[in-house]
Amino acid sequence: MTSLMGNQSRGETIGYSFSEPTSANVKQHSFYPYTDNGGSTLGITGSDFAILAGDTRSTSGYNINSRMVPKVFRIGGDDETGEGAQVLLSVVGFAADGNALKEKLDTMVKMYKYKHGKPMSVSACAQRLSTILYEKRFFPYYVHAILAGLDEEGVGALYSYDPVGSYEREQCRAAGAASSLIMPFLDNQVNFKNQYIPGSGAGHALEAVKAEPLPKDTVKQLVRDAFTSAVERHIEVGDGLQMMIITKEGIEEVFIPLKQD
Amino acid sequence: MNHFPEAWGRPRNDVYGAYDHSYLQTTGPKAHTSSPAVTGTSVVGVKFNGGVAIATDNLASYGSLARFSDVKRLRTFGDKAIVGFGGDVSDMQYLDRLLASMDINENYSPRGNMLNAKNLHTYLAKVFYKRRSEFNPLWNHVLVAGFDGEGEPFLSSADLLGTTFSAPHLATGFGAHLAVPILRRKFPEGMPLEEISQEDAVQALKDCLKVLFYRDARSIDKYSIAVVTKDGIDLKEDEQIQGQSWAFAERIKGYGAQTV
């Protein structure tokens, strides 16, 4: 109130040569707290495994920040080696939010283990991640997260999220810059969308090919194909492919080079 | 004559009006940085066999005015790490005080300051991220150089949003456009660190600073350069860009009033 009256009286009493400030108390923030660091992630599940993958490029605008910034993380494992982790998380979008989110979930999963003396189930972890995201509903973590692990039956489990915590269990999901390039490929190759059995009906009334869980080696090759194709058509995707495969034996991590152009 | 000493030397109310406290109010909305004021330009850094080299020029600009031409933008953290600051200079000085007090505190601990460059980078990134989350950013882009916990050369970046990344060579600001391509050509990313000598790294940084001085209007030909090795930090703060050649400038056509 004082400043409002002060601003009005300022120009009247003193003859300043500079112009008076307009719209006294309204000041706009010119600071935008987000940026897009590009990249893409992808998750596919099978009957006894789940794969989470992401490229390792970090961008800002047309610049490549680094060619080696992983987007897939072990959750609830040892800080240095990641040993003991039973959940995987991939984050793509604003990398600083992604890191904050990863660290928060990692802490939550560890606290659960210390408190209850047993590792957190993937479904519980999935619900917790949703809550963490929704807590910041009005200043969101600007990331698309994908969570992967094995469910109580040992079947591959994959959960995908929007930035404010809506989530869903799925067979496969692509996220990030090239998601619109990869997702239709996955619909066709994993869920067999638009695939019909030849000669199974008259005209266009053909019987659809039934989707069934794919073997691990097939899925690995699908992930590589999805990324090599995305690299060709999206400038924010490239440099390296990080793949994490979770089975009952544990987590296997592979790095495969991608084009650097 | 006004007989109240507190009013002496103040503008007279009957001439200038009562003092307007809205200029310096202690209540009301808190002002946050929405743009930087006095700024430093690029920081360039490169890893080599056995250490890291990092450099900045010594200029602090006020918009397009070259305001302070002797500002040291490389700051040491104990004898372990070095931080190169780009962006707002007052925020740099705040962070430098913060890091200096942390260094003093750490030195009171039984084994002295055990924090390495990697720890320092994690800390700085969290400070940046916290401040951006409060909509009160520290307007800097920094490079941290030194060694990690395994004793390997460490070079990493953190900016006002809390974004972090690491690479064998890094540059902030204009240097991201001009210096990084030079460094990537000299030391391709697949190149093992063992093949990059300290001399080559330092020479590469000097070349980068020269190109930046040629093309970055907010730069100056006086610079600081630091080399972090196992033996400690070798910081030189009063260097001059050598061997300038402006012959290329005559060939630049197409700007200004001239007809091509």
Coordinates of C-alpha atoms in Angstrom, one line a residue:
Chain A
M1 CA 0.0 0.0 0.0
T2 CA 2.8 2.4 0.9
S3 CA 4.7 1.7 -2.3
L4 CA 1.5 2.2 -4.3
M5 CA 1.0 5.7 -2.9
G6 CA 4.7 6.4 -3.0
N7 CA 4.8 5.7 -6.8
Q8 CA 2.0 8.0 -7.4
S9 CA 3.4 10.9 -5.4
R10 CA 6.9 10.5 -6.8
G11 CA 6.3 12.1 -10.2
E12 CA 4.1 14.9 -8.8
T13 CA 6.4 16.3 -6.1
I14 CA 9.7 16.0 -8.0
G15 CA 10.4 17.0 -11.5
Y16 CA 12.3 13.9 -12.7
S17 CA 13.5 13.9 -16.3
F18 CA 13.0 10.2 -16.7
S19 CA 9.7 8.7 -17.4
E20 CA 7.5 7.4 -14.5
P21 CA 7.2 3.7 -14.1
T22 CA 4.0 2.5 -15.6
S23 CA 1.6 0.0 -13.9
A24 CA 3.2 0.6 -10.5
N25 CA 3.2 -2.7 -8.6
V26 CA 2.9 -5.3 -11.4
K27 CA 6.3 -6.8 -12.2
Q28 CA 6.7 -9.7 -14.5
H29 CA 9.2 -12.4 -14.0
S30 CA 11.4 -12.7 -17.1
F31 CA 13.0 -15.7 -15.6
Y32 CA 11.8 -19.0 -17.0
P33 CA 12.8 -21.9 -14.7
Y34 CA 12.7 -24.6 -17.3
T35 CA 14.7 -25.7 -20.3
D36 CA 14.5 -28.7 -22.7
N37 CA 17.5 -31.0 -22.7
G38 CA 16.2 -33.2 -25.6
G39 CA 16.7 -36.9 -25.9
S40 CA 14.4 -39.8 -25.9
T41 CA 13.6 -42.8 -23.7
L42 CA 11.9 -46.1 -24.4
G43 CA 10.6 -49.0 -22.3
I44 CA 9.3 -52.4 -23.4
T45 CA 8.3 -55.4 -21.2
G46 CA 8.3 -59.1 -21.8
S47 CA 7.0 -62.2 -19.9
D48 CA 10.1 -62.3 -17.5
F49 CA 12.0 -59.0 -18.2
A50 CA 11.7 -55.3 -18.8
I51 CA 14.0 -53.1 -20.9
L52 CA 14.5 -49.4 -20.3
A53 CA 16.6 -47.4 -22.8
G54 CA 17.5 -43.9 -23.5
D55 CA 20.0 -42.0 -25.7
T56 CA 22.9 -40.3 -23.9
R57 CA 22.9 -36.9 -25.7
S58 CA 22.2 -33.7 -23.7
T59 CA 21.2 -30.6 -25.7
S60 CA 20.3 -27.0 -25.1
G61 CA 18.9 -25.4 -28.2
Y62 CA 21.1 -26.4 -31.2
N63 CA 24.1 -27.0 -28.9
I64 CA 25.2 -30.5 -27.8
N65 CA 26.1 -30.1 -24.1
S66 CA 27.6 -33.5 -23.8
R67 CA 27.5 -36.8 -25.6
M68 CA 27.4 -38.9 -22.4
V69 CA 24.6 -38.0 -20.0
P70 CA 22.7 -41.1 -19.1
K71 CA 18.9 -40.9 -18.6
V72 CA 18.2 -44.4 -17.1
F73 CA 18.9 -44.9 -13.4
R74 CA 18.9 -47.7 -10.9
I75 CA 16.6 -46.9 -8.0
G76 CA 17.1 -48.0 -4.4
G77 CA 20.6 -49.5 -5.0
D78 CA 24.1 -48.7 -3.8
D79 CA 25.0 -45.0 -4.5
E80 CA 28.2 -45.8 -6.4
T81 CA 27.5 -49.2 -8.1
G82 CA 23.7 -49.3 -8.1
E83 CA 23.9 -52.8 -6.7
G84 CA 20.8 -54.2 -5.1
A85 CA 18.4 -52.0 -7.1
Q86 CA 15.2 -53.7 -8.3
V87 CA 13.6 -50.8 -10.0
L88 CA 14.7 -48.7 -13.0
L89 CA 13.7 -45.1 -13.8
S90 CA 14.1 -43.1 -16.9
V91 CA 13.6 -39.4 -17.1
V92 CA 13.5 -37.2 -20.1
G93 CA 12.7 -33.5 -20.5
F94 CA 14.3 -30.9 -18.1
A95 CA 17.4 -32.7 -16.9
A96 CA 17.8 -30.8 -13.6
D97 CA 14.2 -31.7 -12.6
G98 CA 14.9 -35.3 -13.8
N99 CA 17.9 -35.6 -11.4
A100 CA 16.0 -34.1 -8.5
L101 CA 13.1 -36.5 -9.2
K102 CA 15.5 -39.5 -9.4
E103 CA 17.2 -38.6 -6.2
K104 CA 13.9 -38.1 -4.4
L105 CA 12.5 -41.5 -5.5
D106 CA 15.8 -43.2 -4.7
T107 CA 15.7 -41.8 -1.2
M108 CA 12.0 -42.8 -0.7
V109 CA 12.8 -46.4 -1.9
K110 CA 15.7 -46.7 0.5
M111 CA 13.7 -45.2 3.4
Y112 CA 11.0 -47.8 2.8
K113 CA 13.6 -50.6 2.9
Y114 CA 15.1 -49.3 6.2
K115 CA 11.7 -48.9 7.8
H116 CA 10.0 -52.1 6.7
G117 CA 13.0 -54.4 6.2
K118 CA 11.9 -55.5 2.7
P119 CA 12.4 -54.0 -0.7
M120 CA 9.5 -51.8 -2.1
S121 CA 7.4 -53.6 -4.7
V122 CA 7.3 -52.1 -8.2
S123 CA 3.6 -51.3 -7.9
A124 CA 4.1 -49.5 -4.6
C125 CA 7.1 -47.6 -6.1
A126 CA 4.9 -46.7 -9.1
Q127 CA 2.2 -45.2 -6.9
R128 CA 4.9 -43.3 -4.8
L129 CA 6.4 -41.8 -7.9
S130 CA 3.0 -40.6 -9.0
T131 CA 2.5 -38.9 -5.6
I132 CA 6.0 -37.2 -5.8
L133 CA 5.1 -35.8 -9.2
Y134 CA 1.6 -34.6 -8.1
E135 CA 3.1 -32.9 -5.0
K136 CA 4.5 -30.4 -7.4
R137 CA 1.3 -30.1 -9.4
F138 CA 1.5 -26.3 -9.6
F139 CA 5.3 -26.1 -10.3
P140 CA 5.8 -29.5 -12.0
Y141 CA 8.9 -31.5 -12.6
Y142 CA 9.1 -31.0 -16.3
V143 CA 9.8 -34.6 -17.2
H144 CA 8.3 -37.7 -18.7
A145 CA 9.2 -40.6 -16.4
I146 CA 9.1 -44.3 -17.1
L147 CA 9.5 -46.8 -14.3
A148 CA 10.4 -50.5 -14.9
G149 CA 10.8 -53.6 -12.9
L150 CA 9.4 -57.1 -12.3
D151 CA 6.0 -57.5 -10.6
E152 CA 5.0 -60.0 -7.8
E153 CA 4.6 -62.7 -10.5
G154 CA 8.0 -62.0 -12.0
V155 CA 6.5 -60.5 -15.1
G156 CA 8.0 -57.4 -16.6
A157 CA 6.2 -54.3 -15.4
L158 CA 6.4 -50.8 -17.0
Y159 CA 4.7 -47.6 -15.8
S160 CA 4.7 -44.4 -17.7
Y161 CA 4.0 -40.9 -16.3
D162 CA 3.1 -37.4 -17.4
P163 CA 4.8 -34.5 -15.6
V164 CA 2.1 -34.1 -13.0
G165 CA 1.8 -37.8 -12.0
S166 CA -0.9 -39.4 -14.1
Y167 CA 0.3 -42.9 -14.7
E168 CA -0.6 -46.2 -16.3
R169 CA 0.9 -49.7 -16.6
E170 CA 1.8 -50.5 -20.2
Q171 CA 3.5 -53.0 -22.4
C172 CA 5.7 -50.4 -24.1
R173 CA 6.1 -46.6 -24.1
A174 CA 8.4 -44.1 -25.8
A175 CA 8.9 -40.6 -24.3
G176 CA 10.8 -37.5 -25.0
A177 CA 11.8 -35.6 -28.1
A178 CA 11.4 -38.5 -30.6
S179 CA 8.5 -40.2 -28.9
S180 CA 6.2 -39.3 -31.8
L181 CA 8.6 -41.1 -34.1
I182 CA 9.2 -44.1 -31.9
M183 CA 5.7 -44.8 -30.5
P184 CA 3.9 -45.6 -33.7
F185 CA 6.8 -48.0 -34.6
L186 CA 6.2 -49.7 -31.2
D187 CA 2.4 -49.9 -31.7
N188 CA 3.1 -51.8 -34.9
Q189 CA 6.0 -54.0 -33.8
V190 CA 5.2 -54.7 -30.1
N191 CA 1.4 -54.6 -30.0
F192 CA 1.0 -55.6 -33.7
K193 CA -1.4 -52.7 -34.5
N194 CA -2.5 -52.7 -38.1
Q195 CA -1.2 -56.2 -38.7
Y196 CA -3.7 -58.7 -40.1
I197 CA -3.5 -62.4 -41.0
P198 CA -3.5 -62.6 -44.9
G199 CA -6.5 -64.4 -46.3
S200 CA -8.3 -64.7 -43.0
G201 CA -11.4 -62.9 -44.3
A202 CA -13.1 -61.3 -47.2
G203 CA -12.0 -57.9 -48.4
H204 CA -10.9 -55.7 -45.5
A205 CA -12.6 -57.8 -42.8
L206 CA -9.3 -59.5 -41.9
E207 CA -8.4 -61.1 -38.6
A208 CA -5.9 -59.0 -36.5
V209 CA -2.6 -60.5 -35.5
K210 CA -2.8 -61.2 -31.7
A211 CA -0.2 -59.4 -29.6
E212 CA 1.9 -61.6 -27.3
P213 CA 5.0 -60.9 -25.1
L214 CA 8.1 -60.9 -27.3
P215 CA 11.4 -62.7 -26.5
K216 CA 14.2 -60.7 -25.0
D217 CA 16.5 -60.7 -28.0
T218 CA 13.7 -59.5 -30.3
V219 CA 13.0 -56.6 -27.9
K220 CA 16.7 -55.7 -27.7
Q221 CA 16.8 -55.5 -31.5
L222 CA 13.6 -53.5 -31.6
V223 CA 15.0 -50.9 -29.2
R224 CA 18.2 -50.6 -31.3
D225 CA 16.2 -50.2 -34.5
A226 CA 13.9 -47.6 -32.8
F227 CA 16.8 -45.5 -31.8
T228 CA 18.9 -45.8 -35.0
S229 CA 15.8 -44.6 -36.9
A230 CA 15.0 -41.8 -34.4
V231 CA 18.6 -40.5 -34.7
E232 CA 18.1 -40.2 -38.5
R233 CA 15.1 -37.9 -38.1
H234 CA 15.5 -36.0 -34.8
I235 CA 18.5 -33.7 -34.1
E236 CA 18.2 -33.9 -30.4
V237 CA 18.7 -37.7 -30.3
G238 CA 22.0 -39.4 -30.8
D239 CA 25.6 -40.1 -29.6
G240 CA 24.9 -43.2 -27.5
L241 CA 22.2 -45.7 -26.5
Q242 CA 22.0 -46.8 -22.9
M243 CA 20.0 -50.0 -22.4
M244 CA 19.1 -51.5 -19.0
I245 CA 17.6 -55.0 -18.9
I246 CA 16.0 -56.1 -15.6
T247 CA 15.4 -59.9 -15.1
K248 CA 15.2 -62.0 -12.0
E249 CA 19.0 -62.5 -12.3
G250 CA 19.5 -58.7 -11.9
I251 CA 20.1 -55.6 -14.0
E252 CA 22.3 -55.7 -17.1
E253 CA 23.5 -52.4 -18.6
V254 CA 24.7 -51.9 -22.1
F255 CA 26.0 -48.9 -24.1
I256 CA 25.8 -48.9 -27.8
P257 CA 27.2 -46.1 -30.0
L258 CA 24.8 -44.1 -32.1
K259 CA 25.5 -41.5 -34.8
Q260 CA 27.1 -38.3 -33.5
D261 CA 25.9 -36.0 -36.3
Chain B
M1 CA 18.8 26.3 10.4
N2 CA 17.6 22.9 11.2
H3 CA 18.8 21.9 14.7
F4 CA 18.2 18.2 14.4
P5 CA 21.5 16.6 13.4
E6 CA 19.8 13.5 11.8
A7 CA 18.4 15.9 9.1
W8 CA 21.8 17.5 8.3
G9 CA 23.1 16.8 4.8
R10 CA 19.6 15.6 3.7
P11 CA 17.6 17.1 0.9
R12 CA 15.3 19.7 2.4
N13 CA 11.7 18.5 2.7
D14 CA 10.3 22.0 1.7
V15 CA 12.4 21.9 -1.5
Y16 CA 12.5 18.2 -2.5
G17 CA 9.4 16.8 -0.7
A18 CA 9.5 14.1 2.0
Y19 CA 12.0 11.3 1.5
D20 CA 10.3 8.6 -0.6
H21 CA 10.9 5.3 1.3
S22 CA 9.5 3.3 -1.6
Y23 CA 12.9 3.5 -3.2
L24 CA 14.5 1.5 -0.4
Q25 CA 11.8 -0.3 1.4
T26 CA 12.3 -3.1 3.8
T27 CA 8.8 -4.4 3.6
G28 CA 6.7 -5.3 0.6
P29 CA 7.5 -7.8 -2.2
K30 CA 11.0 -9.2 -2.3
A31 CA 12.9 -8.3 -5.4
H32 CA 14.5 -11.2 -7.3
T33 CA 17.1 -11.2 -10.0
S34 CA 15.2 -11.3 -13.3
S35 CA 18.2 -10.4 -15.5
P36 CA 22.0 -10.2 -14.8
A37 CA 23.7 -6.8 -14.5
V38 CA 27.5 -7.0 -14.5
T39 CA 28.4 -10.1 -16.4
G40 CA 31.4 -12.2 -17.4
T41 CA 31.5 -14.0 -20.7
S42 CA 32.8 -17.5 -21.7
V43 CA 34.6 -20.0 -19.5
V44 CA 36.6 -22.8 -21.4
G45 CA 37.9 -26.0 -19.9
V46 CA 39.6 -29.1 -21.1
K47 CA 40.8 -32.4 -19.5
F48 CA 44.3 -33.7 -20.2
N49 CA 46.5 -36.6 -19.0
G50 CA 46.8 -36.0 -15.3
G51 CA 44.7 -33.0 -14.8
V52 CA 42.4 -30.2 -16.1
A53 CA 43.0 -26.8 -17.6
I54 CA 40.5 -24.0 -17.4
A55 CA 40.5 -20.3 -18.6
T56 CA 38.4 -17.1 -18.7
D57 CA 39.1 -13.6 -19.7
N58 CA 39.3 -10.8 -17.1
L59 CA 36.4 -8.7 -18.2
A60 CA 33.2 -7.8 -16.4
S61 CA 30.8 -6.1 -18.8
Y62 CA 27.8 -3.9 -18.0
G63 CA 25.6 -4.6 -20.9
S64 CA 27.8 -3.6 -23.9
L65 CA 30.1 -1.5 -21.8
A66 CA 33.4 -3.1 -20.9
R67 CA 33.0 -1.9 -17.3
F68 CA 35.7 -3.7 -15.2
S69 CA 38.7 -5.0 -17.1
D70 CA 40.6 -6.7 -14.2
V71 CA 38.1 -9.1 -12.7
K72 CA 39.4 -12.5 -11.8
R73 CA 36.7 -15.0 -12.8
L74 CA 38.6 -18.2 -11.8
R75 CA 38.2 -18.9 -8.1
T76 CA 40.0 -21.6 -6.2
F77 CA 38.4 -23.9 -3.6
G78 CA 41.1 -24.9 -1.1
D79 CA 43.9 -26.4 -3.1
K80 CA 41.7 -29.1 -4.6
A81 CA 39.4 -27.5 -7.1
I82 CA 38.8 -24.4 -9.3
V83 CA 35.6 -22.8 -10.4
G84 CA 35.3 -20.7 -13.6
F85 CA 32.4 -18.3 -13.4
G86 CA 30.4 -16.9 -16.3
G87 CA 27.3 -14.7 -15.9
D88 CA 26.5 -12.3 -13.1
V89 CA 29.6 -11.0 -11.2
S90 CA 27.8 -10.2 -8.0
D91 CA 26.3 -13.7 -7.9
M92 CA 29.9 -14.9 -8.5
Q93 CA 31.1 -13.0 -5.5
Y94 CA 28.3 -14.3 -3.4
L95 CA 29.1 -17.9 -4.4
D96 CA 32.8 -17.3 -3.8
R97 CA 32.1 -16.1 -0.3
L98 CA 29.9 -19.2 0.2
L99 CA 32.6 -21.5 -1.0
A100 CA 35.3 -19.7 1.0
S101 CA 33.3 -20.1 4.2
M102 CA 32.7 -23.8 3.4
D103 CA 36.4 -24.3 2.9
I104 CA 37.1 -22.7 6.2
N105 CA 34.5 -24.8 8.0
E106 CA 35.8 -28.0 6.3
N107 CA 39.4 -27.1 7.5
Y108 CA 38.2 -27.3 11.1
S109 CA 37.3 -31.0 10.6
P110 CA 39.8 -33.6 11.8
R111 CA 41.2 -34.4 8.4
G112 CA 40.9 -31.0 6.8
N113 CA 39.0 -30.2 3.7
M114 CA 38.3 -33.6 2.1
L115 CA 35.9 -32.2 -0.5
N116 CA 37.0 -32.7 -4.1
A117 CA 35.9 -31.0 -7.3
K118 CA 33.1 -33.6 -7.8
N119 CA 31.7 -32.9 -4.4
L120 CA 32.0 -29.2 -5.0
H121 CA 30.2 -29.5 -8.3
T122 CA 27.3 -31.4 -6.7
Y123 CA 27.0 -28.8 -4.0
L124 CA 27.0 -25.9 -6.5
A125 CA 24.4 -27.6 -8.7
K126 CA 22.1 -28.0 -5.7
V127 CA 22.5 -24.4 -4.7
F128 CA 21.7 -23.3 -8.3
Y129 CA 18.7 -25.7 -8.4
K130 CA 17.3 -24.6 -5.1
R131 CA 17.6 -20.9 -6.0
R132 CA 15.9 -21.4 -9.4
S133 CA 13.1 -23.3 -7.7
E134 CA 12.6 -20.3 -5.5
F135 CA 12.4 -18.1 -8.6
N136 CA 15.4 -16.2 -7.3
P137 CA 18.2 -17.6 -9.5
L138 CA 22.0 -17.1 -9.1
W139 CA 22.6 -15.9 -12.7
N140 CA 25.7 -18.0 -13.5
H141 CA 27.0 -20.7 -15.7
V142 CA 30.1 -22.3 -14.1
L143 CA 32.7 -24.9 -14.9
V144 CA 34.2 -26.9 -12.0
A145 CA 37.7 -28.4 -12.6
G146 CA 39.7 -30.7 -10.4
F147 CA 39.6 -34.4 -9.5
D148 CA 36.9 -36.9 -8.5
G149 CA 36.8 -39.4 -5.7
E150 CA 38.8 -41.9 -7.7
G151 CA 41.5 -39.3 -8.4
E152 CA 40.5 -39.0 -12.1
P153 CA 40.5 -35.6 -13.8
F154 CA 37.1 -34.0 -13.4
L155 CA 35.4 -31.3 -15.4
S156 CA 31.7 -30.5 -15.2
S157 CA 29.3 -27.7 -15.8
A158 CA 26.4 -26.2 -13.7
D159 CA 24.1 -23.4 -14.7
L160 CA 21.4 -21.1 -13.2
L161 CA 18.7 -23.7 -13.7
G162 CA 20.6 -26.4 -12.0
T163 CA 21.3 -28.2 -15.2
T164 CA 24.5 -30.3 -15.1
F165 CA 26.7 -32.1 -17.6
S166 CA 30.2 -33.3 -18.0
A167 CA 32.4 -33.8 -21.0
P168 CA 36.2 -34.0 -21.8
H169 CA 36.0 -30.3 -22.9
L170 CA 33.4 -27.7 -22.0
A171 CA 32.7 -24.0 -22.6
T172 CA 30.0 -21.7 -21.4
G173 CA 28.2 -18.8 -23.1
F174 CA 29.7 -17.7 -26.4
G175 CA 32.4 -20.3 -26.0
A176 CA 29.8 -23.1 -26.4
H177 CA 29.4 -21.9 -30.0
L178 CA 33.0 -20.9 -30.8
A179 CA 35.4 -22.8 -28.5
V180 CA 33.8 -26.3 -28.2
P181 CA 34.1 -27.0 -32.0
I182 CA 37.8 -26.1 -31.9
L183 CA 38.3 -28.3 -28.8
R184 CA 36.3 -31.2 -30.4
R185 CA 38.4 -31.0 -33.5
K186 CA 41.7 -31.0 -31.5
F187 CA 40.7 -33.6 -29.1
P188 CA 38.0 -35.9 -30.5
E189 CA 35.7 -37.4 -27.9
G190 CA 36.9 -40.9 -28.5
M191 CA 40.5 -39.9 -27.9
P192 CA 42.0 -41.4 -24.7
L193 CA 43.0 -38.8 -22.1
E194 CA 46.5 -40.3 -22.0
E195 CA 47.1 -38.9 -25.5
I196 CA 46.4 -35.3 -24.5
S197 CA 49.4 -33.5 -22.9
Q198 CA 49.2 -30.6 -20.5
E199 CA 51.0 -28.4 -23.0
D200 CA 48.5 -29.2 -25.8
A201 CA 45.6 -28.6 -23.5
V202 CA 46.9 -25.2 -22.4
Q203 CA 47.8 -24.2 -25.9
A204 CA 44.3 -25.2 -27.1
L205 CA 42.7 -23.0 -24.4
K206 CA 44.8 -20.1 -25.5
D207 CA 43.8 -20.6 -29.1
C208 CA 40.1 -20.7 -28.0
L209 CA 40.5 -17.4 -26.0
K210 CA 42.0 -15.8 -29.0
V211 CA 39.2 -16.8 -31.3
L212 CA 36.7 -15.6 -28.6
F213 CA 38.5 -12.3 -28.4
Y214 CA 38.3 -11.9 -32.2
R215 CA 34.5 -12.7 -32.4
D216 CA 32.9 -12.2 -28.9
A217 CA 32.2 -8.4 -28.5
R218 CA 32.0 -8.9 -24.7
S219 CA 35.5 -10.2 -24.4
I220 CA 39.0 -8.8 -23.7
D221 CA 42.6 -9.8 -24.4
K222 CA 43.5 -10.2 -20.8
Y223 CA 42.8 -13.6 -19.3
S224 CA 43.3 -16.0 -16.4
I225 CA 44.3 -19.6 -16.9
A226 CA 44.6 -22.4 -14.3
V227 CA 46.0 -25.9 -14.5
V228 CA 44.9 -28.4 -11.8
T229 CA 47.2 -31.4 -11.4
K230 CA 48.0 -33.8 -8.5
D231 CA 50.7 -31.3 -7.5
G232 CA 48.1 -28.6 -7.0
I233 CA 46.7 -25.6 -8.7
D234 CA 48.8 -23.4 -11.0
L235 CA 46.7 -20.2 -11.4
K236 CA 47.9 -17.3 -13.6
E237 CA 45.6 -14.3 -13.5
D238 CA 47.4 -11.6 -15.5
E239 CA 47.9 -13.1 -19.0
Q240 CA 47.8 -11.4 -22.3
I241 CA 46.6 -13.0 -25.6
Q242 CA 49.7 -13.3 -27.8
G243 CA 50.2 -13.3 -31.5
Q244 CA 47.0 -11.5 -32.6
S245 CA 46.4 -11.1 -36.3
W246 CA 43.6 -8.9 -37.5
A247 CA 44.4 -9.5 -41.1
F248 CA 41.2 -11.5 -41.5
A249 CA 39.1 -8.4 -40.6
E250 CA 39.8 -6.7 -43.9
R251 CA 38.2 -9.6 -45.7
I252 CA 35.0 -9.3 -43.8
K253 CA 32.4 -7.6 -46.1
G254 CA 28.7 -7.2 -45.9
Y255 CA 28.3 -5.3 -42.7
G256 CA 27.8 -1.5 -42.0
A257 CA 27.8 1.2 -44.6
Q258 CA 30.3 -0.2 -47.1
T259 CA 29.1 -1.4 -50.5
V260 CA 30.3 -4.9 -51.2

